[in-house]
Amino acid sequence: MTDLLERFFALPNTLSASPILAIGLTLGAFFAGNWLFRRMGRPLWLPPVVLSAFLLSATIALLSLDYARYQQGAQWLMLLLGPATVALGIPLYALPNVFSREGLDIGTRFLLDQLPTLRPVSCAVDLACGNGVIGLAALQAGLATTVWVCDESAQAIASARVNAGRLLASTADQQTRFLHGDGLLAWTAEAPELVLCNPPFHAQHTVDDFVGRRLILQAAQVLAPGGALCLVANRHLDYRSVLQTGFKQWRVLAENRKFRVYLAER
């Protein structure tokens, strides 16, 4: 009997030599964190990814697992996920050539940090959406009721559709709209109250703010009166003049050593 108990308690470390335990624990923490997040009323201050990380850490400590072994086994999970980044507590899919395909870029992360400071609206736009993480985060945070996801890349739009379906499930068709085209030039829908944007700033291998300037002016044209553009940009990209041209007022909402987040109101 004693020998049987010893084998039972040694089982976690035995399994940790293979990726099975690491993958199982990670997926279990992911689903448990999302379930708790919904049960707690989707609090903005405690996203599911944080809950999942806490649950996973607690389980590893409780089972006295060797973290180095767990980490080695969990690497297989990234291979199974394919081209994805973990954000919003779900794996986000991104097709080839979609911006920041391998992970959540730090500029987008800095913009997401500012979402709780914005006024909730009925309709928002995720302009130059990539895999749709900004717009989906706005929906999850209750910042918008409906989000338009816009990009010139068909692969970006396809990726965003997949991620909307994963995050929103049965409500994806009601909460998301998709626009594939040159920014907002083909916009014919009702004027949105908020545009969120992390504009591209590379042309080939050179830094170029031309696309960002075009997107800012397009946002100014389609926004409802009193609507706002919230945009993140590297500090070396000076969008102040075009913001002055397109909007009644603007300000730096947040900044760090690398990025500025601008809030411009029409």
mmCIF file of C-alpha atoms in Angstrom:
data_model
loop_
_atom_site.group_PDB
_atom_site.id
_atom_site.type_symbol
_atom_site.label_atom_id
_atom_site.label_comp_id
_atom_site.label_asym_id
_atom_site.label_seq_id
_atom_site.Cartn_x
_atom_site.Cartn_y
_atom_site.Cartn_z
ATOM 1 C CA MET A 1 0.000 0.000 0.000
ATOM 2 C CA THR A 2 2.798 2.409 0.934
ATOM 3 C CA ASP A 3 4.615 1.591 -2.276
ATOM 4 C CA LEU A 4 1.439 2.319 -4.252
ATOM 5 C CA LEU A 5 1.001 5.724 -2.596
ATOM 6 C CA GLU A 6 4.616 6.633 -3.274
ATOM 7 C CA ARG A 7 4.158 5.781 -6.943
ATOM 8 C CA PHE A 8 0.966 7.862 -7.055
ATOM 9 C CA PHE A 9 2.581 10.988 -5.610
ATOM 10 C CA ALA A 10 5.611 10.522 -7.852
ATOM 11 C CA LEU A 11 3.390 10.374 -10.931
ATOM 12 C CA PRO A 12 3.406 14.148 -11.698
ATOM 13 C CA ASN A 13 7.199 14.309 -11.846
ATOM 14 C CA THR A 14 7.284 11.101 -13.865
ATOM 15 C CA LEU A 15 4.848 12.556 -16.389
ATOM 16 C CA SER A 16 6.739 15.851 -16.439
ATOM 17 C CA ALA A 17 9.488 14.086 -18.353
ATOM 18 C CA SER A 18 7.084 14.082 -21.314
ATOM 19 C CA PRO A 19 5.098 17.017 -22.761
ATOM 20 C CA ILE A 20 1.770 15.392 -21.825
ATOM 21 C CA LEU A 21 1.548 16.839 -18.324
ATOM 22 C CA ALA A 22 2.736 20.322 -19.316
ATOM 23 C CA ILE A 23 0.243 20.560 -22.168
ATOM 24 C CA GLY A 24 -2.586 19.198 -20.010
ATOM 25 C CA LEU A 25 -1.894 21.610 -17.160
ATOM 26 C CA THR A 26 -1.599 24.596 -19.493
ATOM 27 C CA LEU A 27 -4.847 23.852 -21.323
ATOM 28 C CA GLY A 28 -6.612 23.062 -18.045
ATOM 29 C CA ALA A 29 -5.517 26.408 -16.560
ATOM 30 C CA PHE A 30 -6.608 28.188 -19.738
ATOM 31 C CA PHE A 31 -10.157 26.759 -19.677
ATOM 32 C CA ALA A 32 -10.469 27.193 -15.900
ATOM 33 C CA GLY A 33 -9.299 30.819 -16.109
ATOM 34 C CA ASN A 34 -11.845 31.630 -18.819
ATOM 35 C CA TRP A 35 -14.617 29.936 -16.828
ATOM 36 C CA LEU A 36 -13.743 31.920 -13.684
ATOM 37 C CA PHE A 37 -13.539 35.141 -15.693
ATOM 38 C CA ARG A 38 -17.106 34.667 -16.967
ATOM 39 C CA ARG A 39 -18.393 33.636 -13.527
ATOM 40 C CA MET A 40 -16.874 36.791 -11.986
ATOM 41 C CA GLY A 41 -18.683 39.046 -14.455
ATOM 42 C CA ARG A 42 -15.698 39.722 -16.781
ATOM 43 C CA PRO A 43 -13.820 42.176 -14.510
ATOM 44 C CA LEU A 44 -11.545 44.561 -16.435
ATOM 45 C CA TRP A 45 -8.886 44.430 -13.730
ATOM 46 C CA LEU A 46 -8.548 40.650 -13.845
ATOM 47 C CA PRO A 47 -8.364 39.330 -17.428
ATOM 48 C CA PRO A 48 -8.552 35.564 -18.034
ATOM 49 C CA VAL A 49 -4.894 35.313 -19.009
ATOM 50 C CA VAL A 50 -3.933 36.512 -15.513
ATOM 51 C CA LEU A 51 -6.327 34.055 -13.880
ATOM 52 C CA SER A 52 -4.943 31.235 -16.015
ATOM 53 C CA ALA A 53 -1.359 32.120 -15.113
ATOM 54 C CA PHE A 54 -2.220 32.189 -11.407
ATOM 55 C CA LEU A 55 -4.000 28.841 -11.547
ATOM 56 C CA LEU A 56 -1.135 27.282 -13.474
ATOM 57 C CA SER A 57 1.487 28.604 -11.059
ATOM 58 C CA ALA A 58 -0.506 27.384 -8.066
ATOM 59 C CA THR A 59 -0.895 23.909 -9.587
ATOM 60 C CA ILE A 60 2.812 23.618 -10.359
ATOM 61 C CA ALA A 61 3.669 24.644 -6.788
ATOM 62 C CA LEU A 62 1.047 22.327 -5.270
ATOM 63 C CA LEU A 63 2.345 19.335 -7.206
ATOM 64 C CA SER A 64 5.986 20.298 -6.487
ATOM 65 C CA LEU A 65 6.801 20.026 -10.168
ATOM 66 C CA ASP A 66 10.191 20.943 -11.545
ATOM 67 C CA TYR A 67 9.529 24.176 -13.462
ATOM 68 C CA ALA A 68 12.348 23.623 -15.944
ATOM 69 C CA ARG A 69 10.780 20.300 -16.935
ATOM 70 C CA TYR A 70 7.333 21.890 -17.219
ATOM 71 C CA GLN A 71 8.679 24.685 -19.412
ATOM 72 C CA GLN A 72 10.422 22.223 -21.689
ATOM 73 C CA GLY A 73 7.240 20.197 -22.108
ATOM 74 C CA ALA A 74 5.068 23.276 -22.654
ATOM 75 C CA GLN A 75 7.151 24.284 -25.671
ATOM 76 C CA TRP A 76 5.376 21.551 -27.598
ATOM 77 C CA LEU A 77 2.110 23.417 -27.065
ATOM 78 C CA MET A 78 3.338 26.316 -29.214
ATOM 79 C CA LEU A 79 4.070 23.861 -32.005
ATOM 80 C CA LEU A 80 0.539 22.491 -31.733
ATOM 81 C CA LEU A 81 -0.977 25.976 -31.764
ATOM 82 C CA GLY A 82 0.860 26.933 -34.922
ATOM 83 C CA PRO A 83 1.109 30.640 -35.789
ATOM 84 C CA ALA A 84 -0.612 32.096 -32.746
ATOM 85 C CA THR A 85 -0.164 34.554 -29.971
ATOM 86 C CA VAL A 86 -1.767 34.195 -26.559
ATOM 87 C CA ALA A 87 -3.757 37.266 -25.652
ATOM 88 C CA LEU A 88 -7.195 37.880 -24.165
ATOM 89 C CA GLY A 89 -6.886 34.436 -22.587
ATOM 90 C CA ILE A 90 -7.346 32.694 -25.951
ATOM 91 C CA PRO A 91 -4.884 31.589 -28.627
ATOM 92 C CA LEU A 92 -5.054 34.131 -31.443
ATOM 93 C CA TYR A 93 -4.526 32.809 -34.950
ATOM 94 C CA ALA A 94 -2.604 34.723 -37.610
ATOM 95 C CA LEU A 95 -1.933 33.720 -41.205
ATOM 96 C CA PRO A 96 1.456 34.368 -42.848
ATOM 97 C CA ASN A 97 2.347 38.029 -43.512
ATOM 98 C CA VAL A 98 -0.078 39.296 -40.842
ATOM 99 C CA PHE A 99 1.537 41.879 -38.583
ATOM 100 C CA SER A 100 3.094 40.542 -35.370
ATOM 101 C CA ARG A 101 2.225 36.974 -36.317
ATOM 102 C CA GLU A 102 4.444 35.362 -33.692
ATOM 103 C CA GLY A 103 3.337 37.375 -30.655
ATOM 104 C CA LEU A 104 1.582 40.431 -29.260
ATOM 105 C CA ASP A 105 3.769 43.404 -30.163
ATOM 106 C CA ILE A 106 4.651 45.879 -27.431
ATOM 107 C CA GLY A 107 3.004 48.828 -29.169
ATOM 108 C CA THR A 108 -0.350 47.042 -29.300
ATOM 109 C CA ARG A 109 0.104 45.953 -25.702
ATOM 110 C CA PHE A 110 0.665 49.586 -24.663
ATOM 111 C CA LEU A 111 -2.501 50.634 -26.500
ATOM 112 C CA LEU A 112 -4.503 47.850 -24.853
ATOM 113 C CA ASP A 113 -3.358 49.133 -21.466
ATOM 114 C CA GLN A 114 -5.150 52.422 -22.188
ATOM 115 C CA LEU A 115 -8.536 50.947 -23.166
ATOM 116 C CA PRO A 116 -10.005 51.202 -19.644
ATOM 117 C CA THR A 117 -9.514 54.994 -19.769
ATOM 118 C CA LEU A 118 -11.699 55.414 -22.865
ATOM 119 C CA ARG A 119 -15.406 56.190 -22.926
ATOM 120 C CA PRO A 120 -17.601 53.191 -23.862
ATOM 121 C CA VAL A 121 -19.284 53.514 -27.247
ATOM 122 C CA SER A 122 -21.815 51.707 -29.374
ATOM 123 C CA CYS A 123 -19.633 51.251 -32.462
ATOM 124 C CA ALA A 124 -15.826 51.136 -32.719
ATOM 125 C CA VAL A 125 -13.362 50.405 -35.514
ATOM 126 C CA ASP A 126 -10.142 48.414 -35.324
ATOM 127 C CA LEU A 127 -8.256 50.052 -38.189
ATOM 128 C CA ALA A 128 -5.293 48.158 -39.695
ATOM 129 C CA CYS A 129 -6.490 45.294 -37.537
ATOM 130 C CA GLY A 130 -3.894 42.563 -38.129
ATOM 131 C CA ASN A 131 -5.274 39.540 -36.292
ATOM 132 C CA GLY A 132 -8.016 41.665 -34.688
ATOM 133 C CA VAL A 133 -6.633 41.694 -31.157
ATOM 134 C CA ILE A 134 -7.369 45.383 -30.479
ATOM 135 C CA GLY A 135 -10.989 45.231 -31.586
ATOM 136 C CA LEU A 136 -11.611 41.965 -29.772
ATOM 137 C CA ALA A 137 -10.067 43.392 -26.616
ATOM 138 C CA ALA A 138 -12.427 46.366 -26.894
ATOM 139 C CA LEU A 139 -15.397 44.000 -27.088
ATOM 140 C CA GLN A 140 -14.185 41.881 -24.213
ATOM 141 C CA ALA A 141 -13.623 44.961 -22.045
ATOM 142 C CA GLY A 142 -17.123 46.261 -22.768
ATOM 143 C CA LEU A 143 -15.687 49.316 -24.529
ATOM 144 C CA ALA A 144 -17.869 48.776 -27.615
ATOM 145 C CA THR A 145 -21.052 46.913 -28.470
ATOM 146 C CA THR A 146 -20.046 46.370 -32.100
ATOM 147 C CA VAL A 147 -16.587 46.480 -33.664
ATOM 148 C CA TRP A 148 -15.669 46.872 -37.314
ATOM 149 C CA VAL A 149 -12.412 45.106 -38.145
ATOM 150 C CA CYS A 150 -10.656 46.727 -41.127
ATOM 151 C CA ASP A 151 -7.484 45.911 -43.038
ATOM 152 C CA GLU A 152 -6.129 45.972 -46.599
ATOM 153 C CA SER A 153 -4.822 42.415 -46.129
ATOM 154 C CA ALA A 154 -7.209 39.562 -46.900
ATOM 155 C CA GLN A 155 -5.083 37.343 -44.663
ATOM 156 C CA ALA A 156 -5.517 39.756 -41.754
ATOM 157 C CA ILE A 157 -9.289 39.814 -42.211
ATOM 158 C CA ALA A 158 -9.391 36.011 -42.400
ATOM 159 C CA SER A 159 -7.315 35.754 -39.221
ATOM 160 C CA ALA A 160 -9.554 38.243 -37.416
ATOM 161 C CA ARG A 161 -12.664 36.265 -38.440
ATOM 162 C CA VAL A 162 -11.202 33.096 -36.953
ATOM 163 C CA ASN A 163 -10.304 34.868 -33.712
ATOM 164 C CA ALA A 164 -13.713 36.526 -33.421
ATOM 165 C CA GLY A 165 -15.348 33.137 -33.759
ATOM 166 C CA ARG A 166 -13.091 31.670 -31.074
ATOM 167 C CA LEU A 167 -13.591 34.495 -28.589
ATOM 168 C CA LEU A 168 -17.223 35.422 -29.174
ATOM 169 C CA ALA A 169 -18.654 32.093 -30.374
ATOM 170 C CA SER A 170 -22.394 32.484 -30.979
ATOM 171 C CA THR A 171 -22.352 36.311 -30.743
ATOM 172 C CA ALA A 172 -19.547 36.878 -33.278
ATOM 173 C CA ASP A 173 -21.962 37.695 -36.124
ATOM 174 C CA GLN A 174 -23.787 40.279 -34.007
ATOM 175 C CA GLN A 175 -20.721 41.952 -32.488
ATOM 176 C CA THR A 176 -18.234 42.065 -35.368
ATOM 177 C CA ARG A 177 -18.221 43.419 -38.912
ATOM 178 C CA PHE A 178 -15.371 43.117 -41.411
ATOM 179 C CA LEU A 179 -14.114 45.524 -44.060
ATOM 180 C CA HIS A 180 -11.407 44.456 -46.491
ATOM 181 C CA GLY A 181 -10.036 47.423 -48.397
ATOM 182 C CA ASP A 182 -7.829 50.496 -48.415
ATOM 183 C CA GLY A 183 -8.331 51.684 -44.868
ATOM 184 C CA LEU A 184 -11.706 53.364 -44.546
ATOM 185 C CA LEU A 185 -12.020 54.673 -48.109
ATOM 186 C CA ALA A 186 -14.901 52.277 -48.822
ATOM 187 C CA TRP A 187 -16.718 53.050 -45.555
ATOM 188 C CA THR A 188 -20.498 53.352 -46.064
ATOM 189 C CA ALA A 189 -21.828 52.255 -42.663
ATOM 190 C CA GLU A 190 -23.034 54.441 -39.824
ATOM 191 C CA ALA A 191 -20.356 56.737 -38.416
ATOM 192 C CA PRO A 192 -18.406 55.053 -35.593
ATOM 193 C CA GLU A 193 -17.749 56.784 -32.297
ATOM 194 C CA LEU A 194 -14.253 55.384 -31.795
ATOM 195 C CA VAL A 195 -11.372 54.294 -34.010
ATOM 196 C CA LEU A 196 -8.525 52.265 -32.521
ATOM 197 C CA CYS A 197 -5.343 51.977 -34.524
ATOM 198 C CA ASN A 198 -1.751 50.760 -34.434
ATOM 199 C CA PRO A 199 -0.788 51.872 -37.947
ATOM 200 C CA PRO A 200 1.968 50.212 -39.971
ATOM 201 C CA PHE A 201 5.049 52.345 -40.429
ATOM 202 C CA HIS A 202 7.285 50.283 -42.690
ATOM 203 C CA ALA A 203 7.462 50.411 -46.477
ATOM 204 C CA GLN A 204 9.631 47.526 -47.583
ATOM 205 C CA HIS A 205 12.547 47.828 -45.135
ATOM 206 C CA THR A 206 12.362 51.575 -44.484
ATOM 207 C CA VAL A 207 10.471 53.553 -41.870
ATOM 208 C CA ASP A 208 7.620 55.514 -43.481
ATOM 209 C CA ASP A 209 4.738 57.289 -41.763
ATOM 210 C CA PHE A 210 2.743 57.832 -44.984
ATOM 211 C CA VAL A 211 0.268 55.015 -44.297
ATOM 212 C CA GLY A 212 -0.279 56.198 -40.738
ATOM 213 C CA ARG A 213 -1.033 59.728 -41.925
ATOM 214 C CA ARG A 214 -3.548 58.451 -44.489
ATOM 215 C CA LEU A 215 -5.310 56.314 -41.882
ATOM 216 C CA ILE A 216 -5.516 59.236 -39.452
ATOM 217 C CA LEU A 217 -7.191 61.448 -42.063
ATOM 218 C CA GLN A 218 -9.547 58.636 -43.085
ATOM 219 C CA ALA A 219 -10.557 58.172 -39.445
ATOM 220 C CA ALA A 220 -11.244 61.891 -39.152
ATOM 221 C CA GLN A 221 -13.554 61.711 -42.171
ATOM 222 C CA VAL A 222 -15.734 58.801 -41.008
ATOM 223 C CA LEU A 223 -15.933 59.424 -37.251
ATOM 224 C CA ALA A 224 -19.174 60.721 -35.800
ATOM 225 C CA PRO A 225 -19.135 64.283 -34.412
ATOM 226 C CA GLY A 226 -17.482 64.089 -31.013
ATOM 227 C CA GLY A 227 -15.957 60.727 -31.924
ATOM 228 C CA ALA A 228 -12.372 59.874 -31.081
ATOM 229 C CA LEU A 229 -9.296 58.274 -32.571
ATOM 230 C CA CYS A 230 -6.992 56.413 -30.181
ATOM 231 C CA LEU A 231 -3.702 55.622 -31.876
ATOM 232 C CA VAL A 232 -0.367 54.195 -30.741
ATOM 233 C CA ALA A 233 2.871 55.104 -32.494
ATOM 234 C CA ASN A 234 6.597 54.994 -31.967
ATOM 235 C CA ARG A 235 7.889 58.202 -30.448
ATOM 236 C CA HIS A 236 10.047 58.982 -33.479
ATOM 237 C CA LEU A 237 6.961 59.132 -35.720
ATOM 238 C CA ASP A 238 5.556 62.652 -35.479
ATOM 239 C CA TYR A 239 1.831 62.567 -36.221
ATOM 240 C CA ARG A 240 1.075 65.855 -34.475
ATOM 241 C CA SER A 241 0.623 67.931 -37.623
ATOM 242 C CA VAL A 242 -1.828 65.521 -39.252
ATOM 243 C CA LEU A 243 -3.769 65.188 -35.993
ATOM 244 C CA GLN A 244 -3.971 68.967 -35.871
ATOM 245 C CA THR A 245 -5.283 68.998 -39.439
ATOM 246 C CA GLY A 246 -7.926 66.318 -39.025
ATOM 247 C CA PHE A 247 -9.238 66.864 -35.514
ATOM 248 C CA LYS A 248 -10.538 69.670 -33.335
ATOM 249 C CA GLN A 249 -8.325 68.655 -30.450
ATOM 250 C CA TRP A 250 -5.819 65.991 -29.545
ATOM 251 C CA ARG A 251 -3.536 65.054 -26.685
ATOM 252 C CA VAL A 252 -1.016 62.468 -25.635
ATOM 253 C CA LEU A 253 -3.023 60.019 -23.561
ATOM 254 C CA ALA A 254 -0.003 57.988 -22.404
ATOM 255 C CA GLU A 255 3.666 57.596 -23.270
ATOM 256 C CA ASN A 256 6.732 55.634 -22.324
ATOM 257 C CA ARG A 257 10.297 55.556 -23.610
ATOM 258 C CA LYS A 258 9.269 53.911 -26.894
ATOM 259 C CA PHE A 259 5.632 54.750 -27.648
ATOM 260 C CA ARG A 260 2.979 57.448 -27.462
ATOM 261 C CA VAL A 261 -0.758 56.875 -27.397
ATOM 262 C CA TYR A 262 -2.659 59.779 -28.928
ATOM 263 C CA LEU A 263 -6.328 60.583 -28.306
ATOM 264 C CA ALA A 264 -7.850 62.884 -30.913
ATOM 265 C CA GLU A 265 -11.451 64.104 -30.866
ATOM 266 C CA ARG A 266 -13.419 65.229 -33.871
#
